[in-house]
Amino acid sequence: GTMNTADRSLTMLDTALRRRFDFVEMMPDPDVLGDISVKGIHLSKLLRTLNERIDVLYDREHTLGHAFLMPVKLIAESDSEDAAFDSLVSVFQNKIIPLLQEYFFEDWQKIRLVLGDNQKPKDLQFVTEEKLTNQSLDALFGTGHGLNQYGDEQCRYGLKPLDDAAWRNKAAYVAIYDI
């Protein structure tokens, strides 16, 4: 069996299992994905880059397992490239992004860093960032709100709608590792 050590809700079960069995660490292995590309998106480079960023911003225990992308690989090997791309989009929307939200407690700036959105053109970003001006803050809160009294910029973040063109643009995924 396998167990994700990042899931602390299973601590008691984890302790019981560790007393009874030997454990062998199995870190994500992007090489298992081989040299598979889907519409020019190199899966192992994509996973490796995401995990390097997560390792720096969080820790190695929270890196993404290669199992996330195995269905994409299997479809790419046996079915159409379009079906594999659809699977990749689904994995990002339904597994990777929600997991990043959980890992980083919805700290969208860090999620943007993991996805490379801070370096992509706006049309390729999955998470948008809108810098709020004094005028827009005044309109929201009135004067005297004190939100950027030390020169800090306030930002509003948002996940692009799941039907936005960025999700279906292969360049948005390539730009994660090839900036």
CSV table of N, CA and C in Angstrom, one decimal:
chain,number,residue,atom,x,y,z
A,1,GLY,N,0.8,-1.2,0.0
A,1,GLY,CA,0.0,0.0,0.0
A,1,GLY,C,0.9,1.2,0.0
A,2,THR,N,0.3,2.3,-0.3
A,2,THR,CA,1.0,3.6,-0.3
A,2,THR,C,0.3,4.6,0.6
A,3,MET,N,1.0,5.5,1.1
A,3,MET,CA,0.5,6.5,2.0
A,3,MET,C,1.2,7.8,1.8
A,4,ASN,N,0.5,8.9,1.8
A,4,ASN,CA,1.0,10.2,1.6
A,4,ASN,C,1.4,10.7,3.0
A,5,THR,N,2.6,11.0,3.3
A,5,THR,CA,3.0,11.5,4.6
A,5,THR,C,2.5,12.9,4.9
A,6,ALA,N,2.1,13.6,3.9
A,6,ALA,CA,1.6,15.0,4.2
A,6,ALA,C,0.3,15.0,4.8
A,7,ASP,N,-0.5,13.9,4.7
A,7,ASP,CA,-1.8,13.8,5.3
A,7,ASP,C,-1.8,13.5,6.8
A,8,ARG,N,-1.9,14.5,7.6
A,8,ARG,CA,-1.7,14.4,9.0
A,8,ARG,C,-3.0,13.9,9.7
A,9,SER,N,-4.1,13.8,8.9
A,9,SER,CA,-5.3,13.3,9.6
A,9,SER,C,-5.3,11.8,9.8
A,10,LEU,N,-4.3,11.1,9.3
A,10,LEU,CA,-4.1,9.7,9.5
A,10,LEU,C,-3.0,9.3,10.5
A,11,THR,N,-2.6,10.2,11.3
A,11,THR,CA,-1.5,10.1,12.2
A,11,THR,C,-1.6,8.8,13.0
A,12,MET,N,-2.7,8.5,13.6
A,12,MET,CA,-2.9,7.3,14.5
A,12,MET,C,-2.7,6.1,13.6
A,13,LEU,N,-3.3,6.0,12.4
A,13,LEU,CA,-3.2,4.9,11.6
A,13,LEU,C,-1.7,4.7,11.1
A,14,ASP,N,-1.1,5.8,10.8
A,14,ASP,CA,0.3,5.8,10.3
A,14,ASP,C,1.2,5.2,11.4
A,15,THR,N,1.0,5.7,12.7
A,15,THR,CA,1.8,5.2,13.8
A,15,THR,C,1.6,3.6,13.9
A,16,ALA,N,0.3,3.2,13.9
A,16,ALA,CA,0.1,1.8,14.0
A,16,ALA,C,0.7,1.0,12.9
A,17,LEU,N,0.6,1.5,11.7
A,17,LEU,CA,1.2,0.8,10.5
A,17,LEU,C,2.7,0.7,10.6
A,18,ARG,N,3.3,1.8,11.1
A,18,ARG,CA,4.8,1.9,11.2
A,18,ARG,C,5.3,0.9,12.2
A,19,ARG,N,4.6,0.5,13.2
A,19,ARG,CA,5.0,-0.5,14.2
A,19,ARG,C,5.0,-1.9,13.6
A,20,ARG,N,4.1,-2.1,12.6
A,20,ARG,CA,3.9,-3.4,12.1
A,20,ARG,C,4.6,-3.7,10.8
A,21,PHE,N,5.0,-2.7,10.0
A,21,PHE,CA,5.5,-2.9,8.7
A,21,PHE,C,6.8,-2.1,8.5
A,22,ASP,N,7.5,-2.5,7.5
A,22,ASP,CA,8.7,-1.7,7.0
A,22,ASP,C,8.2,-0.7,6.0
A,23,PHE,N,8.8,0.5,6.0
A,23,PHE,CA,8.4,1.5,5.1
A,23,PHE,C,9.6,1.8,4.2
A,24,VAL,N,9.3,2.0,2.9
A,24,VAL,CA,10.3,2.4,2.0
A,24,VAL,C,9.8,3.7,1.4
A,25,GLU,N,10.6,4.7,1.5
A,25,GLU,CA,10.2,6.0,0.9
A,25,GLU,C,10.1,5.9,-0.6
A,26,MET,N,9.1,6.5,-1.1
A,26,MET,CA,8.9,6.5,-2.6
A,26,MET,C,8.6,7.9,-3.0
A,27,MET,N,9.6,8.7,-3.3
A,27,MET,CA,9.4,10.1,-3.8
A,27,MET,C,8.9,10.1,-5.2
A,28,PRO,N,8.3,11.2,-5.6
A,28,PRO,CA,7.9,11.3,-7.0
A,28,PRO,C,9.0,11.0,-8.0
A,29,ASP,N,8.7,10.3,-9.0
A,29,ASP,CA,9.7,10.0,-10.0
A,29,ASP,C,9.3,10.4,-11.4
A,30,PRO,N,9.6,11.7,-11.8
A,30,PRO,CA,9.2,12.1,-13.1
A,30,PRO,C,9.7,11.3,-14.3
A,31,ASP,N,10.8,10.5,-14.1
A,31,ASP,CA,11.3,9.7,-15.1
A,31,ASP,C,10.4,8.6,-15.5
A,32,VAL,N,9.5,8.2,-14.6
A,32,VAL,CA,8.5,7.1,-14.9
A,32,VAL,C,7.6,7.6,-16.0
A,33,LEU,N,7.4,8.9,-16.2
A,33,LEU,CA,6.6,9.4,-17.3
A,33,LEU,C,7.3,9.3,-18.6
A,34,GLY,N,8.6,9.0,-18.6
A,34,GLY,CA,9.3,8.8,-19.9
A,34,GLY,C,9.4,10.1,-20.6
A,35,ASP,N,9.5,9.9,-21.9
A,35,ASP,CA,9.7,11.1,-22.8
A,35,ASP,C,8.3,11.5,-23.5
A,36,ILE,N,7.2,11.2,-22.7
A,36,ILE,CA,5.9,11.5,-23.3
A,36,ILE,C,5.6,13.0,-23.3
A,37,SER,N,5.2,13.4,-24.5
A,37,SER,CA,4.7,14.8,-24.6
A,37,SER,C,3.3,14.8,-25.1
A,38,VAL,N,2.5,15.7,-24.6
A,38,VAL,CA,1.1,15.8,-25.1
A,38,VAL,C,0.9,17.2,-25.6
A,39,LYS,N,0.7,17.3,-26.9
A,39,LYS,CA,0.6,18.6,-27.6
A,39,LYS,C,1.8,19.5,-27.3
A,40,GLY,N,3.0,18.9,-27.2
A,40,GLY,CA,4.2,19.6,-26.9
A,40,GLY,C,4.5,19.9,-25.5
A,41,ILE,N,3.6,19.4,-24.6
A,41,ILE,CA,3.8,19.5,-23.1
A,41,ILE,C,4.6,18.3,-22.6
A,42,HIS,N,5.8,18.5,-22.2
A,42,HIS,CA,6.6,17.3,-21.8
A,42,HIS,C,6.3,17.0,-20.3
A,43,LEU,N,5.6,15.9,-20.1
A,43,LEU,CA,5.1,15.6,-18.8
A,43,LEU,C,6.1,15.5,-17.7
A,44,SER,N,7.3,14.9,-17.9
A,44,SER,CA,8.3,14.8,-16.8
A,44,SER,C,8.9,16.1,-16.5
A,45,LYS,N,9.1,17.0,-17.5
A,45,LYS,CA,9.6,18.3,-17.2
A,45,LYS,C,8.6,19.1,-16.4
A,46,LEU,N,7.3,19.0,-16.8
A,46,LEU,CA,6.3,19.7,-16.1
A,46,LEU,C,6.2,19.3,-14.6
A,47,LEU,N,6.2,18.0,-14.3
A,47,LEU,CA,6.2,17.5,-12.9
A,47,LEU,C,7.4,17.9,-12.2
A,48,ARG,N,8.6,17.8,-12.8
A,48,ARG,CA,9.8,18.1,-12.1
A,48,ARG,C,9.9,19.6,-11.7
A,49,THR,N,9.4,20.4,-12.6
A,49,THR,CA,9.4,21.9,-12.3
A,49,THR,C,8.5,22.2,-11.2
A,50,LEU,N,7.2,21.7,-11.3
A,50,LEU,CA,6.3,21.9,-10.2
A,50,LEU,C,6.8,21.5,-8.9
A,51,ASN,N,7.4,20.3,-8.8
A,51,ASN,CA,8.0,19.8,-7.6
A,51,ASN,C,9.2,20.5,-7.1
A,52,GLU,N,10.0,21.0,-7.9
A,52,GLU,CA,11.1,21.8,-7.5
A,52,GLU,C,10.6,23.1,-6.8
A,53,ARG,N,9.6,23.7,-7.4
A,53,ARG,CA,9.1,24.9,-6.8
A,53,ARG,C,8.3,24.6,-5.5
A,54,ILE,N,7.6,23.5,-5.4
A,54,ILE,CA,6.9,23.2,-4.1
A,54,ILE,C,7.9,22.9,-3.1
A,55,ASP,N,9.0,22.2,-3.4
A,55,ASP,CA,10.0,21.8,-2.5
A,55,ASP,C,10.6,23.1,-1.8
A,56,VAL,N,10.9,24.1,-2.6
A,56,VAL,CA,11.4,25.4,-2.1
A,56,VAL,C,10.4,26.2,-1.3
A,57,LEU,N,9.2,26.2,-1.8
A,57,LEU,CA,8.2,27.0,-1.1
A,57,LEU,C,7.5,26.4,0.1
A,58,TYR,N,7.6,25.0,0.1
A,58,TYR,CA,6.9,24.3,1.2
A,58,TYR,C,7.9,23.3,1.8
A,59,ASP,N,8.0,22.1,1.2
A,59,ASP,CA,9.0,21.1,1.6
A,59,ASP,C,8.8,19.9,0.7
A,60,ARG,N,9.7,19.0,0.7
A,60,ARG,CA,9.7,17.8,-0.2
A,60,ARG,C,8.6,16.8,0.1
A,61,GLU,N,8.1,16.9,1.3
A,61,GLU,CA,7.0,15.9,1.7
A,61,GLU,C,5.7,16.3,1.0
A,62,HIS,N,5.6,17.5,0.4
A,62,HIS,CA,4.4,17.9,-0.3
A,62,HIS,C,4.5,17.9,-1.8
A,63,THR,N,5.5,17.4,-2.3
A,63,THR,CA,5.7,17.3,-3.8
A,63,THR,C,4.6,16.4,-4.4
A,64,LEU,N,4.3,16.7,-5.6
A,64,LEU,CA,3.2,16.0,-6.4
A,64,LEU,C,3.8,14.6,-6.9
A,65,GLY,N,3.0,13.6,-6.6
A,65,GLY,CA,3.4,12.3,-7.1
A,65,GLY,C,3.2,12.1,-8.5
A,66,HIS,N,4.1,11.2,-9.1
A,66,HIS,CA,3.9,11.0,-10.6
A,66,HIS,C,2.6,10.4,-10.9
A,67,ALA,N,1.9,9.8,-9.9
A,67,ALA,CA,0.6,9.1,-10.2
A,67,ALA,C,-0.4,10.1,-10.7
A,68,PHE,N,-0.3,11.4,-10.4
A,68,PHE,CA,-1.2,12.4,-10.9
A,68,PHE,C,-1.2,12.4,-12.5
A,69,LEU,N,0.0,12.2,-13.0
A,69,LEU,CA,0.1,12.3,-14.5
A,69,LEU,C,0.1,11.0,-15.2
A,70,MET,N,0.1,9.9,-14.5
A,70,MET,CA,0.1,8.6,-15.1
A,70,MET,C,-1.1,8.3,-16.0
A,71,PRO,N,-2.3,8.7,-15.6
A,71,PRO,CA,-3.5,8.6,-16.5
A,71,PRO,C,-3.3,9.3,-17.9
A,72,VAL,N,-2.6,10.5,-17.8
A,72,VAL,CA,-2.4,11.3,-19.0
A,72,VAL,C,-1.4,10.5,-19.9
A,73,LYS,N,-0.3,9.9,-19.2
A,73,LYS,CA,0.6,9.2,-20.0
A,73,LYS,C,0.0,8.0,-20.6
A,74,LEU,N,-0.8,7.2,-19.9
A,74,LEU,CA,-1.5,6.0,-20.4
A,74,LEU,C,-2.4,6.3,-21.6
A,75,ILE,N,-3.1,7.4,-21.5
A,75,ILE,CA,-4.0,7.8,-22.6
A,75,ILE,C,-3.2,8.3,-23.8
A,76,ALA,N,-2.1,9.0,-23.5
A,76,ALA,CA,-1.2,9.4,-24.6
A,76,ALA,C,-0.6,8.3,-25.4
A,77,GLU,N,-0.3,7.2,-24.7
A,77,GLU,CA,0.3,6.0,-25.3
A,77,GLU,C,-0.7,5.1,-26.1
A,78,SER,N,-2.0,5.2,-25.6
A,78,SER,CA,-3.0,4.3,-26.2
A,78,SER,C,-4.1,4.9,-27.0
A,79,ASP,N,-4.3,6.2,-26.8
A,79,ASP,CA,-5.5,6.9,-27.4
A,79,ASP,C,-5.0,8.1,-28.1
A,80,SER,N,-5.9,9.0,-28.3
A,80,SER,CA,-5.6,10.2,-29.1
A,80,SER,C,-4.9,11.2,-28.2
A,81,GLU,N,-4.1,12.1,-28.8
A,81,GLU,CA,-3.5,13.2,-28.1
A,81,GLU,C,-4.5,14.2,-27.6
A,82,ASP,N,-5.6,14.3,-28.2
A,82,ASP,CA,-6.7,15.2,-27.7
A,82,ASP,C,-7.2,14.7,-26.4
A,83,ALA,N,-7.4,13.4,-26.4
A,83,ALA,CA,-8.0,12.8,-25.1
A,83,ALA,C,-7.0,12.9,-24.0
A,84,ALA,N,-5.7,12.8,-24.3
A,84,ALA,CA,-4.6,12.9,-23.3
A,84,ALA,C,-4.6,14.3,-22.8
A,85,PHE,N,-4.7,15.3,-23.7
A,85,PHE,CA,-4.7,16.7,-23.3
A,85,PHE,C,-6.0,17.0,-22.4
A,86,ASP,N,-7.1,16.5,-22.8
A,86,ASP,CA,-8.3,16.6,-22.0
A,86,ASP,C,-8.1,16.1,-20.6
A,87,SER,N,-7.4,15.0,-20.5
A,87,SER,CA,-7.0,14.4,-19.2
A,87,SER,C,-6.1,15.3,-18.4
A,88,LEU,N,-5.1,15.9,-19.1
A,88,LEU,CA,-4.2,16.8,-18.4
A,88,LEU,C,-4.9,18.0,-17.8
A,89,VAL,N,-5.8,18.6,-18.6
A,89,VAL,CA,-6.6,19.7,-18.2
A,89,VAL,C,-7.4,19.3,-16.9
A,90,SER,N,-8.0,18.2,-17.0
A,90,SER,CA,-8.8,17.7,-15.8
A,90,SER,C,-8.0,17.5,-14.6
A,91,VAL,N,-6.8,16.9,-14.8
A,91,VAL,CA,-5.9,16.7,-13.6
A,91,VAL,C,-5.5,18.0,-13.0
A,92,PHE,N,-5.2,19.0,-13.8
A,92,PHE,CA,-4.9,20.3,-13.3
A,92,PHE,C,-6.1,21.0,-12.5
A,93,GLN,N,-7.2,20.9,-13.2
A,93,GLN,CA,-8.4,21.6,-12.6
A,93,GLN,C,-8.9,20.9,-11.4
A,94,ASN,N,-8.9,19.6,-11.4
A,94,ASN,CA,-9.6,18.8,-10.3
A,94,ASN,C,-8.7,18.2,-9.3
A,95,LYS,N,-7.4,18.2,-9.5
A,95,LYS,CA,-6.5,17.5,-8.6
A,95,LYS,C,-5.3,18.5,-8.2
A,96,ILE,N,-4.6,19.0,-9.1
A,96,ILE,CA,-3.4,19.7,-8.8
A,96,ILE,C,-3.7,21.1,-8.2
A,97,ILE,N,-4.6,21.8,-8.8
A,97,ILE,CA,-4.9,23.2,-8.3
A,97,ILE,C,-5.6,23.0,-6.9
A,98,PRO,N,-6.6,22.2,-6.7
A,98,PRO,CA,-7.1,22.1,-5.4
A,98,PRO,C,-6.1,21.6,-4.3
A,99,LEU,N,-5.2,20.8,-4.7
A,99,LEU,CA,-4.2,20.3,-3.7
A,99,LEU,C,-3.2,21.5,-3.4
A,100,LEU,N,-2.9,22.3,-4.4
A,100,LEU,CA,-2.0,23.5,-4.1
A,100,LEU,C,-2.8,24.4,-3.2
A,101,GLN,N,-4.1,24.6,-3.4
A,101,GLN,CA,-4.9,25.5,-2.5
A,101,GLN,C,-4.8,25.0,-1.1
A,102,GLU,N,-4.9,23.7,-0.9
A,102,GLU,CA,-4.8,23.1,0.4
A,102,GLU,C,-3.4,23.3,1.0
A,103,TYR,N,-2.4,22.9,0.2
A,103,TYR,CA,-1.0,23.0,0.7
A,103,TYR,C,-0.7,24.4,1.2
A,104,PHE,N,-1.0,25.4,0.4
A,104,PHE,CA,-0.6,26.8,0.7
A,104,PHE,C,-1.7,27.6,1.3
A,105,PHE,N,-2.7,26.9,1.9
A,105,PHE,CA,-3.8,27.6,2.6
A,105,PHE,C,-4.4,28.8,1.8
A,106,GLU,N,-4.5,28.5,0.5
A,106,GLU,CA,-5.1,29.5,-0.4
A,106,GLU,C,-4.2,30.8,-0.5
A,107,ASP,N,-2.9,30.6,-0.3
A,107,ASP,CA,-2.0,31.7,-0.5
A,107,ASP,C,-1.7,31.8,-2.0
A,108,TRP,N,-2.5,32.6,-2.7
A,108,TRP,CA,-2.5,32.5,-4.2
A,108,TRP,C,-1.2,33.0,-4.7
A,109,GLN,N,-0.4,33.9,-4.0
A,109,GLN,CA,0.9,34.3,-4.5
A,109,GLN,C,1.8,33.1,-4.7
A,110,LYS,N,1.8,32.2,-3.7
A,110,LYS,CA,2.7,31.0,-3.8
A,110,LYS,C,2.2,30.1,-4.8
A,111,ILE,N,0.9,29.9,-5.0
A,111,ILE,CA,0.3,29.1,-6.0
A,111,ILE,C,0.7,29.6,-7.4
A,112,ARG,N,0.7,30.9,-7.5
A,112,ARG,CA,1.1,31.5,-8.8
A,112,ARG,C,2.6,31.2,-9.0
A,113,LEU,N,3.4,31.3,-8.0
A,113,LEU,CA,4.9,30.9,-8.2
A,113,LEU,C,5.1,29.5,-8.6
A,114,VAL,N,4.3,28.6,-8.0
A,114,VAL,CA,4.5,27.2,-8.4
A,114,VAL,C,4.1,27.0,-9.8
A,115,LEU,N,3.0,27.6,-10.3
A,115,LEU,CA,2.6,27.5,-11.7
A,115,LEU,C,3.3,28.4,-12.7
A,116,GLY,N,4.2,29.2,-12.1
A,116,GLY,CA,5.0,30.1,-13.0
A,116,GLY,C,4.1,31.2,-13.6
A,117,ASP,N,2.9,31.5,-13.0
A,117,ASP,CA,2.0,32.5,-13.5
A,117,ASP,C,2.6,33.9,-13.3
A,118,ASN,N,3.6,34.1,-12.4
A,118,ASN,CA,4.2,35.4,-12.2
A,118,ASN,C,5.1,35.7,-13.4
A,119,GLN,N,5.4,34.8,-14.2
A,119,GLN,CA,6.3,35.0,-15.4
A,119,GLN,C,5.6,34.8,-16.7
A,120,LYS,N,4.3,34.5,-16.7
A,120,LYS,CA,3.6,34.2,-17.9
A,120,LYS,C,2.8,35.5,-18.4
A,121,PRO,N,2.5,35.6,-19.7
A,121,PRO,CA,1.6,36.6,-20.1
A,121,PRO,C,0.2,36.4,-19.5
A,122,LYS,N,-0.6,37.4,-19.3
A,122,LYS,CA,-1.9,37.3,-18.6
A,122,LYS,C,-2.8,36.2,-19.2
A,123,ASP,N,-2.7,36.1,-20.6
A,123,ASP,CA,-3.6,35.1,-21.2
A,123,ASP,C,-3.2,33.7,-21.0
A,124,LEU,N,-2.0,33.4,-20.4
A,124,LEU,CA,-1.6,32.0,-20.1
A,124,LEU,C,-1.6,31.7,-18.6
A,125,GLN,N,-2.0,32.7,-17.8
A,125,GLN,CA,-2.0,32.5,-16.4
A,125,GLN,C,-3.3,31.7,-16.0
A,126,PHE,N,-3.2,30.9,-15.0
A,126,PHE,CA,-4.3,30.2,-14.4
A,126,PHE,C,-4.9,30.9,-13.2
A,127,VAL,N,-4.0,31.6,-12.5
A,127,VAL,CA,-4.4,32.4,-11.3
A,127,VAL,C,-4.1,33.9,-11.7
A,128,THR,N,-5.1,34.7,-11.7
A,128,THR,CA,-4.9,36.1,-12.0
A,128,THR,C,-4.5,36.9,-10.8
A,129,GLU,N,-3.8,38.0,-11.0
A,129,GLU,CA,-3.5,38.9,-9.9
A,129,GLU,C,-3.8,40.4,-10.4
A,130,GLU,N,-4.6,41.0,-9.5
A,130,GLU,CA,-5.0,42.4,-9.8
A,130,GLU,C,-4.5,43.3,-8.7
A,131,LYS,N,-3.6,44.2,-9.0
A,131,LYS,CA,-3.1,45.1,-8.0
A,131,LYS,C,-4.1,46.2,-7.8
A,132,LEU,N,-4.4,46.4,-6.5
A,132,LEU,CA,-5.4,47.4,-6.1
A,132,LEU,C,-4.8,48.8,-5.8
A,133,THR,N,-5.3,49.8,-6.5
A,133,THR,CA,-4.8,51.1,-6.3
A,133,THR,C,-5.5,51.8,-5.1
A,134,ASN,N,-4.9,52.9,-4.6
A,134,ASN,CA,-5.5,53.6,-3.5
A,134,ASN,C,-7.0,54.0,-3.9
A,135,GLN,N,-7.2,54.4,-5.1
A,135,GLN,CA,-8.5,54.8,-5.5
A,135,GLN,C,-9.5,53.6,-5.4
A,136,SER,N,-9.1,52.4,-5.8
A,136,SER,CA,-10.0,51.2,-5.7
A,136,SER,C,-10.2,50.8,-4.3
A,137,LEU,N,-9.2,50.9,-3.5
A,137,LEU,CA,-9.3,50.6,-2.0
A,137,LEU,C,-10.2,51.6,-1.3
A,138,ASP,N,-10.1,52.9,-1.7
A,138,ASP,CA,-11.0,54.0,-1.2
A,138,ASP,C,-12.4,53.7,-1.6
A,139,ALA,N,-12.6,53.2,-2.8
A,139,ALA,CA,-14.0,52.9,-3.3
A,139,ALA,C,-14.6,51.8,-2.5
A,140,LEU,N,-13.7,50.8,-2.1
A,140,LEU,CA,-14.2,49.6,-1.4
A,140,LEU,C,-14.5,49.9,0.1
A,141,PHE,N,-13.5,50.6,0.7
A,141,PHE,CA,-13.5,50.8,2.2
A,141,PHE,C,-13.7,52.2,2.7
A,142,GLY,N,-13.7,53.2,1.8
A,142,GLY,CA,-13.7,54.6,2.2
A,142,GLY,C,-12.3,55.0,2.5
A,143,THR,N,-12.2,56.3,2.8
A,143,THR,CA,-10.8,56.8,3.1
A,143,THR,C,-10.5,56.4,4.6
A,144,GLY,N,-9.2,56.4,4.9
A,144,GLY,CA,-8.7,56.1,6.2
A,144,GLY,C,-8.7,54.6,6.5
A,145,HIS,N,-8.6,53.7,5.5
A,145,HIS,CA,-8.6,52.3,5.7
A,145,HIS,C,-7.2,51.8,6.1
A,146,GLY,N,-6.2,52.5,5.8
A,146,GLY,CA,-4.8,52.2,6.2
A,146,GLY,C,-4.2,50.9,5.6
A,147,LEU,N,-4.8,50.5,4.5
A,147,LEU,CA,-4.3,49.2,4.0
A,147,LEU,C,-2.9,49.2,3.4
A,148,ASN,N,-2.5,50.3,2.8
A,148,ASN,CA,-1.2,50.3,2.3
A,148,ASN,C,-0.4,51.5,2.8
A,149,GLN,N,-0.5,51.6,4.2
A,149,GLN,CA,0.2,52.7,4.8
A,149,GLN,C,1.7,52.6,4.8
A,150,TYR,N,2.2,51.3,4.6
A,150,TYR,CA,3.7,51.1,4.5
A,150,TYR,C,4.2,50.9,3.1
A,151,GLY,N,3.3,51.2,2.1
A,151,GLY,CA,3.7,51.1,0.7
A,151,GLY,C,3.5,49.7,0.2
A,152,ASP,N,2.9,48.8,1.0
A,152,ASP,CA,2.6,47.5,0.5
A,152,ASP,C,1.4,47.6,-0.5
A,153,GLU,N,1.6,46.9,-1.6
A,153,GLU,CA,0.5,46.8,-2.6
A,153,GLU,C,-0.5,45.8,-2.2
A,154,GLN,N,-1.7,46.1,-2.2
A,154,GLN,CA,-2.8,45.1,-2.0
A,154,GLN,C,-3.1,44.5,-3.3
A,155,CYS,N,-3.3,43.1,-3.3
A,155,CYS,CA,-3.7,42.4,-4.6
A,155,CYS,C,-4.9,41.6,-4.4
A,156,ARG,N,-5.6,41.4,-5.5
A,156,ARG,CA,-6.8,40.5,-5.5
A,156,ARG,C,-6.4,39.4,-6.4
A,157,TYR,N,-6.6,38.2,-6.0
A,157,TYR,CA,-6.3,37.0,-6.8
A,157,TYR,C,-7.5,36.2,-7.1
A,158,GLY,N,-7.5,35.6,-8.2
A,158,GLY,CA,-8.6,34.7,-8.6
A,158,GLY,C,-8.2,33.6,-9.6
A,159,LEU,N,-8.8,32.5,-9.4
A,159,LEU,CA,-8.6,31.4,-10.3
A,159,LEU,C,-9.5,31.6,-11.5
A,160,LYS,N,-8.9,31.5,-12.7
A,160,LYS,CA,-9.7,31.7,-13.9
A,160,LYS,C,-10.8,30.7,-14.0
A,161,PRO,N,-11.9,31.1,-14.6
A,161,PRO,CA,-13.0,30.1,-14.7
A,161,PRO,C,-12.5,28.9,-15.5
A,162,LEU,N,-13.1,27.7,-15.1
A,162,LEU,CA,-12.7,26.5,-15.7
A,162,LEU,C,-12.9,26.4,-17.2
A,163,ASP,N,-13.7,27.3,-17.7
A,163,ASP,CA,-14.0,27.3,-19.2
A,163,ASP,C,-13.1,28.4,-19.9
A,164,ASP,N,-12.2,29.0,-19.2
A,164,ASP,CA,-11.4,30.1,-19.7
A,164,ASP,C,-10.4,29.4,-20.8
A,165,ALA,N,-10.1,30.1,-21.8
A,165,ALA,CA,-9.2,29.6,-22.8
A,165,ALA,C,-7.8,29.2,-22.3
A,166,ALA,N,-7.3,29.8,-21.2
A,166,ALA,CA,-6.0,29.5,-20.7
A,166,ALA,C,-5.9,28.0,-20.4
A,167,TRP,N,-7.0,27.4,-19.9
A,167,TRP,CA,-6.9,25.9,-19.5
A,167,TRP,C,-6.8,25.1,-20.8
A,168,ARG,N,-7.2,25.5,-21.9
A,168,ARG,CA,-7.1,24.7,-23.1
A,168,ARG,C,-6.0,25.2,-24.0
A,169,ASN,N,-5.1,26.0,-23.5
A,169,ASN,CA,-4.0,26.5,-24.3
A,169,ASN,C,-2.7,25.8,-23.8
A,170,LYS,N,-2.2,25.0,-24.7
A,170,LYS,CA,-1.0,24.2,-24.4
A,170,LYS,C,0.2,25.0,-24.0
A,171,ALA,N,0.3,26.3,-24.5
A,171,ALA,CA,1.4,27.2,-24.1
A,171,ALA,C,1.3,27.5,-22.6
A,172,ALA,N,0.1,27.5,-22.0
A,172,ALA,CA,0.0,27.8,-20.6
A,172,ALA,C,0.7,26.7,-19.7
A,173,TYR,N,0.7,25.5,-20.2
A,173,TYR,CA,1.4,24.4,-19.5
A,173,TYR,C,2.9,24.3,-19.8
A,174,VAL,N,3.2,24.6,-21.0
A,174,VAL,CA,4.7,24.6,-21.4
A,174,VAL,C,5.4,25.7,-20.7
A,175,ALA,N,4.7,26.8,-20.5
A,175,ALA,CA,5.3,28.0,-19.8
A,175,ALA,C,5.6,27.8,-18.3
A,176,ILE,N,5.0,26.7,-17.8
A,176,ILE,CA,5.3,26.4,-16.4
A,176,ILE,C,6.8,26.0,-16.3
A,177,TYR,N,7.3,25.3,-17.2
A,177,TYR,CA,8.7,24.8,-17.1
A,177,TYR,C,9.6,25.5,-18.2
A,178,ASP,N,9.1,26.1,-19.2
A,178,ASP,CA,9.9,26.7,-20.2
A,178,ASP,C,9.6,28.2,-20.3
A,179,ILE,N,10.2,28.9,-19.4
A,179,ILE,CA,9.9,30.3,-19.3
A,179,ILE,C,11.0,31.1,-20.0
